XYZ file of C-alpha atoms in Angstrom:
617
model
C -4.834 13.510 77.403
C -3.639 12.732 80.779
C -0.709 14.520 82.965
C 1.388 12.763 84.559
C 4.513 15.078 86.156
C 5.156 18.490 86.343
C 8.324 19.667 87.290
C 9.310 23.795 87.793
C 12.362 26.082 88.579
C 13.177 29.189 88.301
C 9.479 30.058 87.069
C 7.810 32.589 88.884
C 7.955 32.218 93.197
C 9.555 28.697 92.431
C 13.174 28.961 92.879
C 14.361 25.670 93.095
C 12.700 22.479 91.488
C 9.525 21.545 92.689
C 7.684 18.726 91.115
C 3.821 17.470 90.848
C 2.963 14.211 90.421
C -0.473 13.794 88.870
C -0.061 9.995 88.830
C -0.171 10.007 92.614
C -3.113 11.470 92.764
C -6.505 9.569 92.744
C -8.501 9.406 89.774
C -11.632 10.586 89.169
C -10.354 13.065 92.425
C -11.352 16.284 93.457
C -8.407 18.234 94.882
C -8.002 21.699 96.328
C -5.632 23.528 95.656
C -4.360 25.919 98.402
C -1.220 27.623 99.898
C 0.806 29.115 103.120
C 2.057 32.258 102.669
C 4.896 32.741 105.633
C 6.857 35.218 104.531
C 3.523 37.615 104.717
C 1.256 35.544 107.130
C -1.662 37.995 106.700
C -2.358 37.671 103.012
C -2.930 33.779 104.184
C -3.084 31.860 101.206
C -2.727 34.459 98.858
C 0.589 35.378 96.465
C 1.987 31.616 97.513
C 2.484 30.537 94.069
C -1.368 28.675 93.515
C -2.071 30.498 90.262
C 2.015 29.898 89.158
C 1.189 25.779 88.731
C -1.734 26.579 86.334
C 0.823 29.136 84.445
C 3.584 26.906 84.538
C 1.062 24.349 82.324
C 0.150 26.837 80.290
C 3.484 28.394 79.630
C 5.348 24.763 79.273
C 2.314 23.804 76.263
C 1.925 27.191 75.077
C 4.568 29.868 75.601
C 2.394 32.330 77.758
C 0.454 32.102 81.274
C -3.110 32.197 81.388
C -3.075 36.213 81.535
C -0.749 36.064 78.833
C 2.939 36.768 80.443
C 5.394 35.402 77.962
C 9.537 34.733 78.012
C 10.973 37.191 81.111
C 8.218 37.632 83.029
C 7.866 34.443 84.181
C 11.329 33.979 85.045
C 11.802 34.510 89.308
C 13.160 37.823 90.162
C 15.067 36.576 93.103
C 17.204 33.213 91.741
C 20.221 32.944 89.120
C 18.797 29.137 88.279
C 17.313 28.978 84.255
C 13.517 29.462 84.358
C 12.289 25.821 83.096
C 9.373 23.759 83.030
C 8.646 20.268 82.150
C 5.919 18.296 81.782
C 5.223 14.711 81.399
C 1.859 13.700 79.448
C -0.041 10.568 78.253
C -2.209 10.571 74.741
C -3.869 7.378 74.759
C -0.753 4.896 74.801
C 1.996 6.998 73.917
C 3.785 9.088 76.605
C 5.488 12.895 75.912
C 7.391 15.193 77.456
C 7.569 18.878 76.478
C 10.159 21.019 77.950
C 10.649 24.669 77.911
C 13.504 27.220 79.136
C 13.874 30.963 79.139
C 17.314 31.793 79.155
C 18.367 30.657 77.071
C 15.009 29.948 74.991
C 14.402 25.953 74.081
C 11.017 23.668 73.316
C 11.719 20.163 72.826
C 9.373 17.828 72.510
C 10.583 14.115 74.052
C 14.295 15.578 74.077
C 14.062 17.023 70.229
C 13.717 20.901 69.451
C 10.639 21.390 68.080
C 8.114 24.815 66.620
C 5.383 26.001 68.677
C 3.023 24.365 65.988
C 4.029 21.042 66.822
C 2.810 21.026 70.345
C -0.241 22.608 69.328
C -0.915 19.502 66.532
C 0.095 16.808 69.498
C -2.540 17.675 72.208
C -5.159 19.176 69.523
C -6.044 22.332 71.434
C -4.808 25.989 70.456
C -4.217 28.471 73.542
C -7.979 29.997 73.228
C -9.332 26.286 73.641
C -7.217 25.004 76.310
C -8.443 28.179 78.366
C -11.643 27.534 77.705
C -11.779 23.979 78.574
C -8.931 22.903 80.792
C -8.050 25.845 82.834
C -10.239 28.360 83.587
C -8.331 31.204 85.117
C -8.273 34.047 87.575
C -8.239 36.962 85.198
C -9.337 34.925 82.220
C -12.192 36.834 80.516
C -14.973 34.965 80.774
C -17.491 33.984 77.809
C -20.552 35.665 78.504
C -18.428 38.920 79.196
C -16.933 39.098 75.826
C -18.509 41.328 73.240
C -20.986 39.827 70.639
C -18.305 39.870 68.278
C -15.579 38.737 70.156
C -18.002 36.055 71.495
C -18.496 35.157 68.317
C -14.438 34.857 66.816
C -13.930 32.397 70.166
C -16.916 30.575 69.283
C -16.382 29.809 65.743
C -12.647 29.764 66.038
C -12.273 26.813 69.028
C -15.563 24.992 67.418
C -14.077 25.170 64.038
C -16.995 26.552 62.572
C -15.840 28.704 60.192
C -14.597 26.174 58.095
C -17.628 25.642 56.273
C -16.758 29.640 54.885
C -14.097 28.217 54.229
C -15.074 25.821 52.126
C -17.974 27.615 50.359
C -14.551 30.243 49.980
C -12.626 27.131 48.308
C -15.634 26.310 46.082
C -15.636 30.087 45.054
C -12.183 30.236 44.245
C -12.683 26.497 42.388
C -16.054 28.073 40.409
C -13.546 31.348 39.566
C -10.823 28.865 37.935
C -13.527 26.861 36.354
C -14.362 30.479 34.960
C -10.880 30.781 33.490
C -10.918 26.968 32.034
C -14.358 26.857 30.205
C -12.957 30.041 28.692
C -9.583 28.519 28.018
C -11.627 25.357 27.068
C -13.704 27.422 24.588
C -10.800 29.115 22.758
C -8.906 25.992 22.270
C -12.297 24.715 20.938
C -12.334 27.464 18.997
C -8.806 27.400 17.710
C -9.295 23.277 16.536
C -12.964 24.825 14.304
C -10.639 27.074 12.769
C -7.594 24.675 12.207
C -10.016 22.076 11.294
C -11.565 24.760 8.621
C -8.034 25.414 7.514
C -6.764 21.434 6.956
C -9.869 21.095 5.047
C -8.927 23.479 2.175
C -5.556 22.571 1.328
C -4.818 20.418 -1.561
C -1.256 19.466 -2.406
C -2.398 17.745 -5.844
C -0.761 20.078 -8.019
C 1.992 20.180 -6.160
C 2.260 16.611 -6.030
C 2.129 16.455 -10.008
C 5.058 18.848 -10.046
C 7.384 17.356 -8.058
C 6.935 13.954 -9.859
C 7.683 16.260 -12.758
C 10.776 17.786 -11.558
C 12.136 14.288 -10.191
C 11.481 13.052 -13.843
C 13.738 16.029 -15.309
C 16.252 15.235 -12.388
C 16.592 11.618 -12.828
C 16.985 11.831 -16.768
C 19.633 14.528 -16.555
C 21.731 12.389 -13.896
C 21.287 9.612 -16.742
C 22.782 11.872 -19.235
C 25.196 12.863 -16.975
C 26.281 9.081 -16.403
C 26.629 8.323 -20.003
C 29.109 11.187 -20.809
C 31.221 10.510 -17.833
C 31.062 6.680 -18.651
C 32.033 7.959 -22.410
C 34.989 9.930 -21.139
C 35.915 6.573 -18.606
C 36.290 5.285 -21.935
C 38.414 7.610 -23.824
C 40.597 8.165 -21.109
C 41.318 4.111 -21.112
C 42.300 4.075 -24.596
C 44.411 7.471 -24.214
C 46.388 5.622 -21.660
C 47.023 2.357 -23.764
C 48.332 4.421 -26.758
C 50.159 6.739 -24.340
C 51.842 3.333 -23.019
C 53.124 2.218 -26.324
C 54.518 5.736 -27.603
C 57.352 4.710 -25.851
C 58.130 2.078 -22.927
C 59.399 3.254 -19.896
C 63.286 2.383 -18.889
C 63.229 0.111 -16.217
C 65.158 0.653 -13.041
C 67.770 -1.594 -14.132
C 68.454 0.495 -17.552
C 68.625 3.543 -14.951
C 70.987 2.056 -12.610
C 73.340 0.518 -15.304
C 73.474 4.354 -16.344
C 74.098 5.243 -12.855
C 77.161 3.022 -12.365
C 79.081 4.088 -15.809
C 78.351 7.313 -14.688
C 79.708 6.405 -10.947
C 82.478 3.969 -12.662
C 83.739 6.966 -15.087
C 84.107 9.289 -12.718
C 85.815 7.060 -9.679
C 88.317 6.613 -13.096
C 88.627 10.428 -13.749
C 89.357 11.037 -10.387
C 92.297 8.228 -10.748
C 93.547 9.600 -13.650
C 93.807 13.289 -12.351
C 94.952 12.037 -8.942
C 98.063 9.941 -11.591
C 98.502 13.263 -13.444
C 98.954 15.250 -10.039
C 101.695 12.522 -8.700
C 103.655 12.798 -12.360
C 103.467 17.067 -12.160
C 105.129 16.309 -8.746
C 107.707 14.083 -10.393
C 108.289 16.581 -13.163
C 108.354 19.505 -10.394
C 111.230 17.405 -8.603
C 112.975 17.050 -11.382
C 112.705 20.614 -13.028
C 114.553 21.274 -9.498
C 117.084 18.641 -9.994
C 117.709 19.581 -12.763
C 118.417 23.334 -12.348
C 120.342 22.246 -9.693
C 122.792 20.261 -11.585
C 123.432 22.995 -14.413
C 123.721 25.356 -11.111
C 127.035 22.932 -10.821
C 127.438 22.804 -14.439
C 128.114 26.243 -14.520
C 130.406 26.112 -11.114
C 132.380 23.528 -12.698
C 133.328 26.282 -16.085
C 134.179 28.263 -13.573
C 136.524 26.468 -11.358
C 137.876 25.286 -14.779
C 139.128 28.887 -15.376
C 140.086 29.381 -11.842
C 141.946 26.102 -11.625
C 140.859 26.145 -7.709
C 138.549 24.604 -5.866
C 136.321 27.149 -3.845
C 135.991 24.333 -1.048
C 139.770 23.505 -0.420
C 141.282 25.965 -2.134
C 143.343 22.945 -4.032
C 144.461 23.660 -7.529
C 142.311 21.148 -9.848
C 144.059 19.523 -12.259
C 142.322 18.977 -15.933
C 141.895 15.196 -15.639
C 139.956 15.857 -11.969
C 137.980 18.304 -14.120
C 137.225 16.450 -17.227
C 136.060 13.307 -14.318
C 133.453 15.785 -12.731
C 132.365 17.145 -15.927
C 131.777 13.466 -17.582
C 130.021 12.644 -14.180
C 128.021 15.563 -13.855
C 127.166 15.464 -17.585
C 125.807 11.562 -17.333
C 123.627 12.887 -14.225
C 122.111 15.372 -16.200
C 121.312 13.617 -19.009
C 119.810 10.700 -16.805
C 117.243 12.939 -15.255
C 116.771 14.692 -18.117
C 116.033 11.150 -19.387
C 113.092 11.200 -16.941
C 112.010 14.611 -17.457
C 111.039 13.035 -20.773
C 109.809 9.803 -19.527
C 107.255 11.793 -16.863
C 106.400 14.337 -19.547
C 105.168 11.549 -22.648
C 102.867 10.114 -19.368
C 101.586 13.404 -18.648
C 100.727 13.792 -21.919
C 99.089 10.229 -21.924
C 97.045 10.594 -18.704
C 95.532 13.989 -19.976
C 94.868 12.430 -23.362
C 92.883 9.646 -21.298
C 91.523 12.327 -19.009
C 89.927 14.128 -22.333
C 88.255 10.957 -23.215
C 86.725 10.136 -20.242
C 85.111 13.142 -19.870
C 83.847 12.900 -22.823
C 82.172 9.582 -22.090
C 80.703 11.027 -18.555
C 79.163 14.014 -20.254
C 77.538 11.751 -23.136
C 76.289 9.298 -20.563
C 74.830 11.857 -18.031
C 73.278 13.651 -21.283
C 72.203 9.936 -22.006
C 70.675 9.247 -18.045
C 69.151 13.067 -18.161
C 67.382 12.187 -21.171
C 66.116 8.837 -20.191
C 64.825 10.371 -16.665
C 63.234 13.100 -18.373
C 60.842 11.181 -20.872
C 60.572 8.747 -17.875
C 58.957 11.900 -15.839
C 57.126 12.738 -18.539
C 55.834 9.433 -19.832
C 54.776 9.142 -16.024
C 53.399 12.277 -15.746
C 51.245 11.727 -18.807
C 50.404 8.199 -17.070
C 49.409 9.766 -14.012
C 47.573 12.488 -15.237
C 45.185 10.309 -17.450
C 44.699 7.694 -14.337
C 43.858 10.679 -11.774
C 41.671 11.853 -14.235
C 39.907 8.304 -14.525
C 40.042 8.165 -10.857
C 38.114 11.273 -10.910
C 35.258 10.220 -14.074
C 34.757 6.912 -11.534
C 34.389 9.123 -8.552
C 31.649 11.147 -10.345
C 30.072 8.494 -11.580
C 29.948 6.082 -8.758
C 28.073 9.613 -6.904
C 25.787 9.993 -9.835
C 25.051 6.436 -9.632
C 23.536 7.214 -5.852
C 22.243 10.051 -6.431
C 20.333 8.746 -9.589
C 19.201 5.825 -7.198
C 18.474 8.509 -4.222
C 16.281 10.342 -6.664
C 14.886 7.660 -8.011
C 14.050 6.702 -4.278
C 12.852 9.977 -2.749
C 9.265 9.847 -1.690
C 7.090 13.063 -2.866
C 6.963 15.100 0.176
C 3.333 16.770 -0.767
C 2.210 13.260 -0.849
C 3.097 12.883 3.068
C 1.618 16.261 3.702
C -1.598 15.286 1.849
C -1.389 11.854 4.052
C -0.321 14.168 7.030
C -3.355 16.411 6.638
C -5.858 13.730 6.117
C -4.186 12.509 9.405
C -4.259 15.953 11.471
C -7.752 16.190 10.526
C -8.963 13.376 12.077
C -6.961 13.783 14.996
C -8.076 17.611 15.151
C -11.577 16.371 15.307
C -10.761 13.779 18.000
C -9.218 16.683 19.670
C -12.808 18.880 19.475
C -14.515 15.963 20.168
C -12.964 15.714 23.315
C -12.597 19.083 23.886
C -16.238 19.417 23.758
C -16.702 16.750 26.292
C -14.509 18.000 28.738
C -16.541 21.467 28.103
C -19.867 19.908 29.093
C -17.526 18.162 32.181
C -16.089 21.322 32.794
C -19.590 23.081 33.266
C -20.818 20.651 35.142
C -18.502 20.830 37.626
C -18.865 24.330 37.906
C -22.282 24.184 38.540
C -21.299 21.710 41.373
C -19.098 24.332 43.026
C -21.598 27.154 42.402
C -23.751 24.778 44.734
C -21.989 23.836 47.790
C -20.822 27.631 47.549
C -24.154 28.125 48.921
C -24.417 24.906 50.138
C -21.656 25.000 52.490
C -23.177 27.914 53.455
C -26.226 26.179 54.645
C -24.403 23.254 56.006
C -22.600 26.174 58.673
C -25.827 27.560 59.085
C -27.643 23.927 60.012
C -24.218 22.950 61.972
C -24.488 26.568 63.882
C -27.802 25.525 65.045
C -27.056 22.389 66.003
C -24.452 23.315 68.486
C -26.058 26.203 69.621
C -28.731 24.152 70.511
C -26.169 21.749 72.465
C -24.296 24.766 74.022
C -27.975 25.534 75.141
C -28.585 22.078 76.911
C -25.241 22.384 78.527
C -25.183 25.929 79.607
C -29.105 25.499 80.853
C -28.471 21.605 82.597
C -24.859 23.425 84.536
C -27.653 26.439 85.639
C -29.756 23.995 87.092
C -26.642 22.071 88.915
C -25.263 25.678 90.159
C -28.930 26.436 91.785
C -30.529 28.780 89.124
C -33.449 26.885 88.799
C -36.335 27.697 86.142
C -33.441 30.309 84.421
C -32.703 29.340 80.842
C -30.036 31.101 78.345
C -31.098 31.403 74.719
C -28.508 31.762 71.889
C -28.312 33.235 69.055
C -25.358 34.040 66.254
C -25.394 35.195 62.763
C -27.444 34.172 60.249
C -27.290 34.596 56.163
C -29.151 38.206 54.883
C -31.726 38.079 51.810
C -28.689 39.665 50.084
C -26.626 36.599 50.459
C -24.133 38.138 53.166
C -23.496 37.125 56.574
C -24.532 39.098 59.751
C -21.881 38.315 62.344
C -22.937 38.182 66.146
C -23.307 35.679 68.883
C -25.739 37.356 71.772
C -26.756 35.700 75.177
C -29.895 35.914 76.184
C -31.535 35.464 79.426
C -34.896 34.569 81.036
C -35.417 34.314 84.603
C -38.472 33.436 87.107
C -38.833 37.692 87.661
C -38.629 38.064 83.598
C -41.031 36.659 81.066
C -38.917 38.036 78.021
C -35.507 36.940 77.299
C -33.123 39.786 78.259
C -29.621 40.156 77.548
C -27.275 38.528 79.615
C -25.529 41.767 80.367
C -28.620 43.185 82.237
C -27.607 40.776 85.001
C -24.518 41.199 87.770
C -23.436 40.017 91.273
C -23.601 36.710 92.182
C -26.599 35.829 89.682
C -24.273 37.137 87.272
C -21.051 34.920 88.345
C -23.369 32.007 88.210
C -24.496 32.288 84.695
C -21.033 33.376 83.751
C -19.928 29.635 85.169
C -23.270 27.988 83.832
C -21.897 29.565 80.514
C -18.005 28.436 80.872
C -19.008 24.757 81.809
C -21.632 24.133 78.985
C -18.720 25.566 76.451
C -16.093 23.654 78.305
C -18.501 20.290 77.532
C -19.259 21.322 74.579
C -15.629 22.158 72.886
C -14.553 18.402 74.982
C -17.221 16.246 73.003
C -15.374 17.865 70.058
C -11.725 17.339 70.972
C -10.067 13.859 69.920
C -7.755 14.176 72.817
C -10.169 13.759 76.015
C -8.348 16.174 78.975
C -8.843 13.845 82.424
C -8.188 17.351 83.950
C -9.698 20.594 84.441
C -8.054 23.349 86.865
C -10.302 26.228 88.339
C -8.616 29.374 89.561
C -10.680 31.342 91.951
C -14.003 30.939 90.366
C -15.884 31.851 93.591
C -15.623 35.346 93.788
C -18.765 37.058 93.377
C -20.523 34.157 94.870
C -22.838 33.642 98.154
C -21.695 31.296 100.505
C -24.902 29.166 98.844
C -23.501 29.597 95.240
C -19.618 28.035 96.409
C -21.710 25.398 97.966
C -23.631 25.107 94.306
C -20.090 25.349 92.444
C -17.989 23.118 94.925
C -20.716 20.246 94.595
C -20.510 20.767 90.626
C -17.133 20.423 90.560
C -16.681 17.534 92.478
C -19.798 15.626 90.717
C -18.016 16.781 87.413
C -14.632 15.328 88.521
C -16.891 11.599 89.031
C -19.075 12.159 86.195
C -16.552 12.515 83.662
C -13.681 10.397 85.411
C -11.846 13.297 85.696
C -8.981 14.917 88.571
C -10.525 18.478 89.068
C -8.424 20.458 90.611
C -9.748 24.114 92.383
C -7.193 26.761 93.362
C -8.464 28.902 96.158
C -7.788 31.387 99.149
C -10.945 30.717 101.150
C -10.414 27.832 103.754
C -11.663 24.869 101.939
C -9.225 22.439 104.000
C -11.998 21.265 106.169
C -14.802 20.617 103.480
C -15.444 16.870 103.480
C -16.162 17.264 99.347
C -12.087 17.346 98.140
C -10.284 13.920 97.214
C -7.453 15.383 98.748
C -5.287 19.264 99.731
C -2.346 20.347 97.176
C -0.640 22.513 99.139
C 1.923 25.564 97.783
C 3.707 26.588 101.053
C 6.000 30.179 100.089
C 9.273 30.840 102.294
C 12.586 32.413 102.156
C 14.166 30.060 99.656
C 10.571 30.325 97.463
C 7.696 28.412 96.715
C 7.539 24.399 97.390
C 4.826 21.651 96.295
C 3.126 19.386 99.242
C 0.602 17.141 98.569
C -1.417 16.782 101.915
């Protein structure tokens, strides 16, 4: 993994943005990294911001510094601007960028928002490794000064070398499951012996001989059944034939002949009445004509008596008299005449009127009739043909059920066929039951073995790298000036009780000690050096096992505790590691390094007013 850019502001003593290009500077390169503190001249290079570049890295990758500050105590106390740092990256031929902010709170990876978990699975280093083997910082605990335990958690956890608990853990758990499926497997074995035992006794041969029986019974009662209803089919026919010739039917024609006379009779007595009616009126007129001429009549005797006339008073002679008496008389005797005449027609209408009705009553008694042993002749007709409908009904369904019967297949034959059947496939089913059994255990004895095999693989692996981090930590001791020291390790090893005692110790032998003695018996400068020896052999060793090769590392005032002689050591390291390994190492300092002939080139953090600024010198 190579850095290209890194760009800050707001973070820390960096107000506004500063930026460091990586590109520009040579490769493999040596570089110092110093400062210029003029707000506080006397503390020289010291609280300039060195230390903030390394944090900004590991803040921007991992969400803390190297001493572990996190979210608003990185942001700058003096400065309004959001607290943000970017960084530009290479892995292999892909380029990234990974930006974060605090306030408000954002990680995107090449412009998307993205978890923490991400980043980590891009560059292939968790925050314990990257400390370990890219920066090395200030404060930063160092190896060798952890305890035995926690030397031991770092170890295995940036190494990895716990997974092979893991996996003897996995195998474990995968022998515990195989527990629960041989016995699973054995009760379904189980279950199929007893099914199989089961299947074996049943026979369905009486039953079979039954069931013929009973479809026997059934099929010749559904025969006897047919022949009655075919006998009745029969009767019913020849009912129908004789009912038929009891008497024919009148046809509609009959019917409506009927219905005319009947209609023709009494449009006629309707006429007649309607005559009758106009002669009463006749009569009535004349009853009043009448009356009203013997009304004069009777004037007449008695103007005749009088001898005047009641109109003009006149004397009436008796010839005048006798005229309107003759007159009057002829008049009366005319529509008397009439009276007569109307009366004998009356009489004739009514006589015609009698008849008539007589001849509507016999002919509707006549139609009534006719209807009525129509309805019954019908109903009688009807009744016998519903009934036949019915007979052919029932035996068109005894037909199919007589020829479903005859059909039907004898279910206790199936279920003999079907058991014959399930016990072959039952024993198919324990046959392979059984072989996945013997499968089953077999691959439980597998796991049972690389649960302890795994074991032993961690155990062999352990000792492998051990010996490594030996090589490395003993060749750096050499390089830093320790010469004829060696550091033996040692971590935990399986008990005779299967168990595994955890502890990773340092151990140290020195020209003025035959016995290895424990690295903490040692302090001072002696002791910074083999703290360093320790750092660089783990910082090799965790690189060889990182896919992502770092082309940087960045030291942060490693030379404290040291003699002038043991910088000298460590500066000529660090420069022969930065051209060994083709590498820009990068040492951040407050001694005066500036006019050492050994650095590539001066990064220089100069602090004012307005903050801290980059200069590359």
């Amino acid at each position: 993994m190579k850095i290209v850019k890194l760009r800050i502001q707001g973070f820390k003593s960096f107000t506004d943005e500063q930026v460091l290009r990586f590109s520009s500077l040579q490769t493999p390169g040596f570089f110092f990294l110093t400062g210029q503190n003029l707000i506080e001249p006397k503390l020289g290079a010291n609280g300039v911001g060195k230390s903030s570049i390394y944090d900004a890295i590991s803040w921007v990758l991992f969400g803390k510094t190297v001493s572990g500050l996190k979210a608003g105590s990185v942001g700058n106390w003096n400065s309004d601007k959001v607290c943000k740092v970017e960084l530009e990256f290479d892995i292999g031929q892909h380029q990234h960028t990974v930006v974060r902010t605090w306030k408000p709170n954002s990680l995107k990876l090449d412009d998307v928002e993205v978890e923490q978990s991400k980043i980590d699975e891009l560059i292939g280093l968790s925050y314990e490794s990257f400390t370990y083997t890219v920066l090395v910082g200030q404060f930063t605990i160092k190896f060798f000064d952890l305890s035995p335990a926690d030397k031991l958690q770092l170890f295995t956890e940036v190494l990895d070398l716990d997974r092979w608990l893991k996996y003897s853990e996995k195998a474990k758990k995968h022998t515990n499951e195989f527990d629960v499926t041989i016995r699973k497997q054995e009760q379904d074995i189980s279950y199929l012996n007893g099914q199989i035992e089961t299947l074996s006794r049943q026979d369905y041969t009486e039953k079979i001989n039954e069931w013929n029986d009973n479809k026997v019974s059934r099929v010749e009662k559904l025969d006897t059944k047919l022949k009655e209803l075919r006998g009745k089919k029969q009767y019913l026919s020849n009912q129908l034939v004789e009912i038929e010739k009891e008497a024919p039917l009148a046809n509609t024609e009959q019917i409506e002949q009927l219905e005319q006379k009947v209609s023709d009779i009494k449009s006629n007595l309707r006429s007649n009445r309607n005559a009758d009616k106009e002669i009463q009126i006749q009569l009535s007129s004349v009853g009043t004509t009448l009356k009203h001429m013997n009304g004069e009549w009777t004037k007449l005797k008695g103007l005749e008596k009088a001898g005047v006339c009641p109109m003009c008073l006149q004397k009436v002679t008796g010839q005048s008299m006798s005229t309107h008496f003759n007159e009057l008389k002829d008049k009366i005797e005319k529509v008397e005449e009439t009276r007569t005449q109307l009366m004998n027609q009356s009489r004739e209408v009514q006589s015609k009127e009698g008849v008539l009705e007589v001849v509507l009553r016999n002919t509707e008694e006549t139609l009534v009739e006719i209807r009525k042993k129509n309805t019954e002749l019908s109903k009688k007709i009807e009744d016998n043909k519903r009934e036949q409908k019915w007979v052919i009904q029932e035996m068109t369904q005894t037909k199919e059920l007589i020829q479903k019967t005859t059909q039907e297949e004898n279910p206790y034959t199936k279920l003999q066929e079907q058991n014959e059947i399930d016990l072959v496939n039952l024993k198919i089913d324990l046959n392979t039951k059984e072989n996945q059994l013997l499968s089953l255990r077999q691959k439980q004895e597998m796991y049972k073995y690389w649960e302890k095999g795994f074991k032993e693989i961690r155990l062999m692996v352990v000792e492998e790298v051990l010996k490594e981090f030996e090589i490395q930590t003993n060749n750096n001791l050499q390089r830093l000036g320790l010469m004829d020291w060696k550091v033996e390790y040692s971590v935990d090893q399986e008990t005779k009780a299967g168990t595994v005692r955890k502890g990773f110790t340092v151990m140290i032998q020195s020209p003025v000690n035959n016995e290895l003695v424990p690295f903490e018996c040692w302090s001072g400068g002696e002791g910074q050096r083999l703290r360093l020896a320790g750092t660089l052999g783990l910082m090799d060793l965790i690189a060889n096992r990182t896919p992502n090769k770092w082309t940087i590392e960045m030291w942060d005032e490693p030379t404290q505790h040291l003699s002038p002689g043991g910088i000298d050591d460590l500066v000529q390291v660090l420069r022969e590691r930065a051209y060994r390994e083709d590498k820009q190492v990068l040492l951040a300092d407050h001694r005066d390094f500036i006019t050492r002939g050994e650095f590539t080139g001066v990064i220089n953090v100069v602090k004012d007013e307005k903050g801290s600024k980059i200069c590359i010198g």
